[in-house]
Tab-separated table of C-alpha atoms in Angstrom:
chain	number	residue	atom	x	y	z
A	222	UNK	CA	32.880	22.649	131.384
A	223	UNK	CA	32.839	20.089	128.569
A	224	UNK	CA	29.528	19.407	126.815
A	225	UNK	CA	28.482	17.768	123.573
A	226	UNK	CA	25.078	17.888	121.937
A	227	UNK	CA	23.784	14.390	121.191
A	228	UNK	CA	20.137	14.504	120.180
A	229	UNK	CA	17.131	16.780	119.597
A	230	UNK	CA	13.537	15.694	119.126
A	231	UNK	CA	10.072	15.033	120.535
A	232	UNK	CA	9.741	12.593	123.422
A	233	UNK	CA	5.979	12.676	124.056
A	234	UNK	CA	3.089	13.894	121.917
A	235	UNK	CA	-0.591	13.705	122.816
A	236	UNK	CA	-3.233	14.505	120.225
A	237	UNK	CA	-7.016	14.392	119.880
A	238	UNK	CA	-8.503	13.185	116.590
A	239	UNK	CA	-12.022	13.641	115.255
A	240	UNK	CA	-12.961	10.693	113.043
A	241	UNK	CA	-16.189	9.600	111.436
A	242	UNK	CA	-17.020	6.083	110.345
A	243	UNK	CA	-17.623	5.511	106.664
A	244	UNK	CA	-19.791	2.805	105.130
A	245	UNK	CA	-18.165	-0.573	105.700
A	246	UNK	CA	-16.219	0.634	108.730
A	247	UNK	CA	-14.345	-2.225	110.402
A	248	UNK	CA	-14.468	-0.620	113.848
A	249	UNK	CA	-17.197	-2.624	115.595
A	250	UNK	CA	-17.806	-1.055	119.002
A	251	UNK	CA	-20.233	-3.763	120.094
A	252	UNK	CA	-17.744	-6.529	119.355
A	253	UNK	CA	-14.956	-4.661	121.133
A	254	UNK	CA	-17.205	-4.154	124.161
A	255	UNK	CA	-17.963	-7.881	124.284
A	256	UNK	CA	-14.263	-8.774	124.095
A	257	UNK	CA	-13.404	-6.238	126.787
A	258	UNK	CA	-16.154	-7.524	129.095
A	259	UNK	CA	-15.002	-11.107	128.599
A	260	UNK	CA	-11.525	-10.140	129.725
A	261	UNK	CA	-12.904	-8.314	132.753
A	262	UNK	CA	-15.194	-11.205	133.798
A	263	UNK	CA	-12.387	-13.716	133.435
A	264	UNK	CA	-10.192	-11.441	135.569
A	265	UNK	CA	-7.447	-11.728	132.983
A	266	UNK	CA	-4.872	-9.068	133.665
A	267	UNK	CA	-3.089	-9.402	130.353
A	268	UNK	CA	-4.688	-7.476	127.457
A	269	UNK	CA	-5.933	-9.342	124.401
A	270	UNK	CA	-4.033	-9.255	121.111
A	271	UNK	CA	-6.262	-8.075	118.263
A	272	UNK	CA	-5.810	-6.888	114.696
A	273	UNK	CA	-7.676	-3.797	113.560
A	274	UNK	CA	-7.090	-2.724	109.988
A	275	UNK	CA	-3.383	-2.460	109.192
A	276	UNK	CA	-2.169	-2.490	112.833
A	277	UNK	CA	-1.990	-5.014	115.644
A	278	UNK	CA	-2.874	-3.930	119.172
A	279	UNK	CA	-3.412	-5.104	122.708
A	280	UNK	CA	-6.991	-4.480	123.869
A	281	UNK	CA	-7.230	-3.541	127.548
A	282	UNK	CA	-9.933	-5.018	129.780
A	283	UNK	CA	-10.784	-1.560	131.092
A	284	UNK	CA	-11.466	1.959	129.909
A	285	UNK	CA	-9.366	5.015	130.736
A	286	UNK	CA	-9.386	7.544	133.537
A	287	UNK	CA	-10.272	10.278	131.065
A	288	UNK	CA	-13.596	8.640	130.219
A	289	UNK	CA	-12.880	6.596	127.101
A	290	UNK	CA	-14.403	3.101	127.166
A	291	UNK	CA	-11.685	1.525	124.974
A	292	UNK	CA	-7.900	1.434	125.148
A	293	UNK	CA	-5.716	-0.235	122.518
A	294	UNK	CA	-1.923	-0.078	122.512
A	295	UNK	CA	1.140	-1.173	120.597
A	296	UNK	CA	4.748	-0.017	120.477
A	297	UNK	CA	3.759	3.043	118.425
A	298	UNK	CA	0.424	4.283	119.791
A	299	UNK	CA	-1.704	4.316	122.878
A	300	UNK	CA	-5.220	4.977	121.544
A	301	UNK	CA	-8.155	5.869	123.773
A	302	UNK	CA	-11.484	5.989	121.970
A	303	UNK	CA	-15.230	5.713	122.230
A	304	UNK	CA	-18.238	5.870	119.948
A	305	UNK	CA	-19.833	8.799	121.768
A	306	UNK	CA	-16.786	10.661	123.067
A	307	UNK	CA	-15.861	14.072	121.685
A	308	UNK	CA	-13.122	14.018	120.522
A	309	UNK	CA	-13.675	10.346	119.837
A	310	UNK	CA	-9.968	9.393	119.591
A	311	UNK	CA	-7.117	10.471	121.845
A	312	UNK	CA	-3.637	9.269	120.902
A	313	UNK	CA	-0.388	9.223	122.832
A	314	UNK	CA	2.589	8.606	120.574
A	315	UNK	CA	5.209	6.346	122.157
A	316	UNK	CA	8.662	7.712	122.931
A	317	UNK	CA	10.508	4.892	121.170
A	318	UNK	CA	8.436	5.378	118.002
A	319	UNK	CA	8.914	9.151	118.033
A	320	UNK	CA	12.695	8.791	118.223
A	321	UNK	CA	12.918	6.121	115.536
A	322	UNK	CA	10.310	7.364	113.050
A	323	UNK	CA	9.565	11.030	113.818
A	324	UNK	CA	6.395	12.820	114.908
A	325	UNK	CA	5.085	13.753	111.465
A	326	UNK	CA	5.566	10.248	110.067
A	327	UNK	CA	3.673	8.818	113.048
A	328	UNK	CA	0.816	11.248	112.494
A	329	UNK	CA	0.513	9.994	108.923
A	330	UNK	CA	0.730	6.402	110.149
A	331	UNK	CA	-2.205	6.969	112.513
A	332	UNK	CA	-4.260	8.500	109.692
A	333	UNK	CA	-3.353	5.522	107.500
A	334	UNK	CA	-4.561	3.163	110.246
A	335	UNK	CA	-7.796	5.147	110.608
A	336	UNK	CA	-8.367	4.852	106.865
A	337	UNK	CA	-7.666	1.110	107.001
A	338	UNK	CA	-10.572	0.615	109.436
A	339	UNK	CA	-12.884	2.910	107.475
A	340	UNK	CA	-12.577	6.155	109.435
A	341	UNK	CA	-11.827	9.616	108.061
A	342	UNK	CA	-11.200	12.940	109.833
A	343	UNK	CA	-14.124	15.373	109.860
A	344	UNK	CA	-12.157	18.028	111.755
A	345	UNK	CA	-8.488	18.932	112.131
A	346	UNK	CA	-6.643	17.158	114.933
A	347	UNK	CA	-5.711	19.116	118.078
A	348	UNK	CA	-2.423	18.706	119.920
A	349	UNK	CA	-2.691	18.777	123.719
A	350	UNK	CA	0.915	18.090	124.750
A	351	UNK	CA	4.315	18.189	123.072
A	352	UNK	CA	7.636	17.505	124.821
A	353	UNK	CA	10.683	19.065	123.152
A	354	UNK	CA	14.019	17.610	124.257
A	355	UNK	CA	17.707	18.390	123.828
A	356	UNK	CA	20.195	15.802	125.093
A	357	UNK	CA	23.775	16.708	126.029
A	358	UNK	CA	26.792	14.783	127.244
A	359	UNK	CA	27.872	16.609	130.427
A	360	UNK	CA	30.748	15.003	132.279
A	361	UNK	CA	30.199	17.459	135.126
A	362	UNK	CA	27.905	20.375	135.857
A	363	UNK	CA	29.170	23.764	136.983
A	364	UNK	CA	25.779	25.278	137.832
A	365	UNK	CA	23.025	24.986	140.412
A	366	UNK	CA	19.442	26.244	140.721
A	367	UNK	CA	20.619	29.805	141.391
A	368	UNK	CA	22.260	29.988	137.959
A	369	UNK	CA	18.870	29.978	136.281
A	370	UNK	CA	16.951	33.150	135.495
A	371	UNK	CA	13.281	32.294	135.037
A	372	UNK	CA	9.800	33.776	134.958
A	373	UNK	CA	8.472	30.579	136.553
A	374	UNK	CA	6.908	31.163	139.964
A	375	UNK	CA	7.637	27.631	141.140
A	376	UNK	CA	10.912	25.735	140.913
A	377	UNK	CA	12.426	22.716	142.613
A	378	UNK	CA	15.615	20.685	142.764
A	379	UNK	CA	16.063	16.957	143.435
A	380	UNK	CA	19.223	15.277	144.659
A	381	UNK	CA	20.472	11.755	145.258
A	382	UNK	CA	23.593	10.938	147.256
A	383	UNK	CA	24.075	14.707	147.636
A	384	UNK	CA	24.280	15.141	143.860
A	385	UNK	CA	21.711	17.075	141.864
A	386	UNK	CA	19.658	14.935	139.497
A	387	UNK	CA	16.866	17.286	138.412
A	388	UNK	CA	16.004	20.975	138.116
A	389	UNK	CA	12.304	21.825	137.575
A	390	UNK	CA	10.916	25.210	136.552
A	391	UNK	CA	7.252	26.037	136.097
A	392	UNK	CA	4.028	24.049	136.236
A	393	UNK	CA	0.919	23.621	134.144
A	394	UNK	CA	1.143	24.534	130.481
A	395	UNK	CA	4.907	25.165	130.331
A	396	UNK	CA	7.379	23.189	132.402
A	397	UNK	CA	11.146	22.970	131.996
A	398	UNK	CA	13.039	19.951	133.333
A	399	UNK	CA	16.818	19.617	133.234
A	400	UNK	CA	17.810	16.219	134.523
A	401	UNK	CA	20.282	13.354	134.400
A	402	UNK	CA	18.629	11.130	131.804
A	403	UNK	CA	20.920	8.171	132.477
A	404	UNK	CA	19.892	8.145	136.149
A	405	UNK	CA	16.239	8.348	135.101
A	406	UNK	CA	16.677	5.371	132.764
A	407	UNK	CA	18.338	3.304	135.511
A	408	UNK	CA	15.857	4.214	138.233
A	409	UNK	CA	12.595	4.536	136.346
A	410	UNK	CA	12.000	4.306	132.603
A	411	UNK	CA	14.434	1.504	131.581
A	412	UNK	CA	14.733	3.085	128.106
A	413	UNK	CA	18.178	1.620	127.538
A	414	UNK	CA	17.673	1.843	123.767
A	415	UNK	CA	18.700	5.505	124.114
A	416	UNK	CA	22.277	4.338	124.664
A	417	UNK	CA	22.477	3.128	121.056
A	418	UNK	CA	21.048	6.401	119.737
A	419	UNK	CA	23.400	8.537	121.832
A	420	UNK	CA	26.455	6.331	121.409
A	421	UNK	CA	27.154	6.665	125.163
A	422	UNK	CA	25.608	5.234	128.326
A	423	UNK	CA	26.623	7.761	130.971
A	424	UNK	CA	26.542	11.470	131.882
A	425	UNK	CA	23.709	12.418	129.532
A	426	UNK	CA	21.587	15.346	130.700
A	427	UNK	CA	18.279	16.243	129.094
A	428	UNK	CA	16.833	19.738	128.673
A	429	UNK	CA	13.120	19.064	128.269
A	430	UNK	CA	10.230	21.447	127.708
A	431	UNK	CA	6.831	19.923	128.519
A	432	UNK	CA	4.324	22.147	126.719
A	433	UNK	CA	0.567	21.725	126.971
A	434	UNK	CA	-2.382	22.999	124.980
A	435	UNK	CA	-2.785	26.541	126.289
A	436	UNK	CA	0.863	27.466	125.749
A	437	UNK	CA	0.903	25.785	122.329
A	438	UNK	CA	-2.043	27.957	121.298
A	439	UNK	CA	-0.202	31.183	122.184
A	440	UNK	CA	1.791	30.821	118.966
A	441	UNK	CA	-1.037	29.199	117.036
A	442	UNK	CA	0.051	25.559	117.352
A	443	UNK	CA	-3.005	23.359	117.141
A	444	UNK	CA	-2.356	20.749	114.459
A	445	UNK	CA	0.673	18.802	113.289
A	446	UNK	CA	1.004	21.185	110.354
A	447	UNK	CA	1.117	24.091	112.797
A	448	UNK	CA	3.736	22.257	114.852
A	449	UNK	CA	5.935	21.789	111.810
A	450	UNK	CA	5.698	25.489	110.928
A	451	UNK	CA	5.838	27.109	114.370
A	452	UNK	CA	7.747	24.912	116.807
A	453	UNK	CA	10.914	26.935	116.257
A	454	UNK	CA	9.065	30.143	117.148
A	455	UNK	CA	7.710	28.622	120.354
A	456	UNK	CA	11.097	27.281	121.419
A	457	UNK	CA	12.785	30.621	120.745
A	458	UNK	CA	10.317	32.281	123.116
A	459	UNK	CA	10.950	29.618	125.755
A	460	UNK	CA	14.767	29.563	125.710
A	461	UNK	CA	15.046	33.348	125.618
A	462	UNK	CA	12.116	34.613	127.673
A	463	UNK	CA	10.935	31.814	129.978
A	464	UNK	CA	14.145	30.435	131.495
A	465	UNK	CA	17.856	30.752	130.782
A	466	UNK	CA	21.065	29.444	132.327
A	467	UNK	CA	23.535	32.129	133.408
A	468	UNK	CA	27.035	32.523	134.827
A	469	UNK	CA	26.871	34.025	138.300
A	470	UNK	CA	28.454	37.419	138.883
A	471	UNK	CA	28.427	40.176	141.489
A	472	UNK	CA	25.807	42.123	139.541
A	473	UNK	CA	22.621	42.273	141.625
A	474	UNK	CA	20.572	42.268	138.438
A	475	UNK	CA	20.565	38.570	137.504
A	476	UNK	CA	19.199	39.306	134.038
A	477	UNK	CA	22.525	40.969	133.202
A	478	UNK	CA	24.530	37.851	134.023
A	479	UNK	CA	26.275	36.351	131.020
A	480	UNK	CA	24.513	33.448	129.347
A	481	UNK	CA	26.128	30.088	130.067
A	482	UNK	CA	27.899	28.423	127.067
A	483	UNK	CA	25.566	25.420	127.342
A	484	UNK	CA	22.538	27.682	126.952
A	485	UNK	CA	24.185	29.574	124.095
A	486	UNK	CA	24.555	26.269	122.289
A	487	UNK	CA	20.910	25.459	123.026
A	488	UNK	CA	19.806	28.841	121.661
A	489	UNK	CA	21.824	28.280	118.498
A	490	UNK	CA	20.236	24.861	117.948
A	491	UNK	CA	16.763	26.294	118.494
A	492	UNK	CA	17.536	29.077	116.008
A	493	UNK	CA	18.206	26.426	113.388
A	494	UNK	CA	14.653	25.077	113.741
A	495	UNK	CA	12.337	26.524	111.120
A	496	UNK	CA	9.512	28.853	112.114
A	497	UNK	CA	7.317	31.617	110.776
A	498	UNK	CA	9.214	34.385	112.524
A	499	UNK	CA	6.794	34.927	115.408
A	500	UNK	CA	8.615	36.999	118.020
A	501	UNK	CA	5.970	37.233	120.717
A	502	UNK	CA	2.946	35.393	122.006
A	503	UNK	CA	-0.168	36.061	119.969
A	504	UNK	CA	-3.561	37.228	121.205
A	505	UNK	CA	-6.782	36.382	119.362
A	506	UNK	CA	-6.618	39.375	116.989
A	507	UNK	CA	-2.931	38.789	116.332
A	508	UNK	CA	-3.696	35.170	115.462
A	509	UNK	CA	-6.244	36.336	112.877
A	510	UNK	CA	-3.755	38.820	111.461
A	511	UNK	CA	-1.121	36.109	111.326
A	512	UNK	CA	-3.552	33.743	109.573
A	513	UNK	CA	-4.349	36.498	107.043
A	514	UNK	CA	-0.620	36.967	106.436
A	515	UNK	CA	-0.198	33.250	105.749
A	516	UNK	CA	-3.065	33.345	103.243
A	517	UNK	CA	-1.482	36.375	101.556
A	518	UNK	CA	1.843	34.536	101.331
A	519	UNK	CA	0.091	31.574	99.681
A	520	UNK	CA	-1.832	33.772	97.236
A	521	UNK	CA	1.356	35.645	96.365
A	522	UNK	CA	2.970	32.327	95.506
A	523	UNK	CA	0.049	31.432	93.235
A	524	UNK	CA	0.265	34.832	91.510
A	525	UNK	CA	3.882	34.034	90.641
A	526	UNK	CA	2.654	30.782	89.093
A	527	UNK	CA	0.054	32.718	87.115
A	528	UNK	CA	2.843	35.025	85.874
A	529	UNK	CA	4.872	31.965	84.866
A	530	UNK	CA	1.899	30.533	82.947
A	531	UNK	CA	1.424	33.894	81.186
A	532	UNK	CA	5.102	33.927	80.264
A	533	UNK	CA	4.814	30.471	78.721
A	534	UNK	CA	1.723	31.496	76.764
A	535	UNK	CA	3.003	34.856	75.490
A	536	UNK	CA	6.737	34.265	75.348
A	537	UNK	CA	7.268	37.558	77.195
A	538	UNK	CA	10.285	37.618	79.526
A	539	UNK	CA	9.078	40.531	81.662
A	540	UNK	CA	6.252	39.858	84.129
A	541	UNK	CA	4.180	42.330	86.153
A	542	UNK	CA	2.400	41.506	89.389
A	543	UNK	CA	-0.664	43.675	88.619
A	544	UNK	CA	-1.256	41.883	85.319
A	545	UNK	CA	-0.879	38.454	86.919
A	546	UNK	CA	-3.211	39.482	89.749
A	547	UNK	CA	-5.811	40.702	87.240
A	548	UNK	CA	-5.662	37.402	85.336
A	549	UNK	CA	-6.163	35.458	88.553
A	550	UNK	CA	-9.037	37.723	89.598
A	551	UNK	CA	-10.752	37.216	86.219
A	552	UNK	CA	-10.478	33.466	86.574
A	553	UNK	CA	-11.869	33.585	90.113
A	554	UNK	CA	-14.852	35.652	88.984
A	555	UNK	CA	-15.567	33.049	86.316
A	556	UNK	CA	-15.759	30.445	89.096
A	557	UNK	CA	-17.649	32.650	91.578
A	558	UNK	CA	-21.146	31.436	92.509
A	559	UNK	CA	-23.220	34.205	94.146
A	560	UNK	CA	-25.809	31.660	95.315
A	561	UNK	CA	-23.379	29.721	97.509
A	562	UNK	CA	-20.932	32.511	98.426
A	563	UNK	CA	-22.581	33.734	101.646
A	564	UNK	CA	-23.358	30.257	102.952
A	565	UNK	CA	-19.761	29.182	102.407
A	566	UNK	CA	-18.428	32.326	104.107
A	567	UNK	CA	-20.785	31.853	107.075
A	568	UNK	CA	-19.661	28.249	107.428
A	569	UNK	CA	-16.012	29.302	107.536
A	570	UNK	CA	-16.783	32.011	110.106
A	571	UNK	CA	-18.313	29.368	112.366
A	572	UNK	CA	-15.348	27.048	111.850
A	573	UNK	CA	-12.929	29.814	112.867
A	574	UNK	CA	-15.012	30.630	115.938
A	575	UNK	CA	-14.750	26.982	116.977
A	576	UNK	CA	-10.999	27.044	116.472
A	577	UNK	CA	-10.778	24.895	113.334
């Protein structure tokens, strides 16, 4: 079977943001409510074009099904928000923007917009959904639903004109879809701009993992920074342990079937994605241990800097970790404030309990 990898990236990301309004904030909820009500009373179906800070949006005449009174959208964001909601902003990043600008650039763009209207984060953002996709040119498929070995309890297959279009595995917080993306574009999404990115307009199949909050948390992915560091670890767990594509054989034990070349290529591409080396899902204590390890890694890096500073001061070529550690400890004790220490520690304990 011929296949060619075309594209890897994020297709959908949903994220909650916690923002507070600073003095001089340009986000006037009363004015927005008046404009929204005017649209609703006039029974105008088209949203109203508005400019808020550094971005232009379309203001909807209605709230959202998830309880936010305001909805503003452009070709980059769909932003649900409300003065008294918690979290008070919920953002869906558009597919076209994700593919042309990248998830982490869009996160920074949203924060830049928030700053432009006088809002700043008071708590780290929380990701609630991330779709990871791998697009392949497949001129024909030599597998069916029985070629997949999966831990998913539920699976399904969809056909059109007696040809398979979609394989689905799993529900809820981890769902795998393998489907003919070109058919989906023609029949549903109309995202023909993918043709320019792929360089082809036919026979493209997408391997897509739709991952929601609970599964993201199993490897400690909560924020965009976590996503950058750990997405490779999560994907390695998914492509190896959740579902895999195999070559059928007479062996009654399906897990011993050889891995299909397409899936081997997928595994190799996932292995190239950076991660922290997590090899299993983490429980609460493991997450704390893993956080402690990350802190130790950071401190170790700073100790090397201390050793470098000592070398510049003394001209000595040989450095010792215990001496550098002692110098750093002495400096910390100079900065230590016994009066605020316990309060600061207690505050951080509460933040960790709340998942910050």
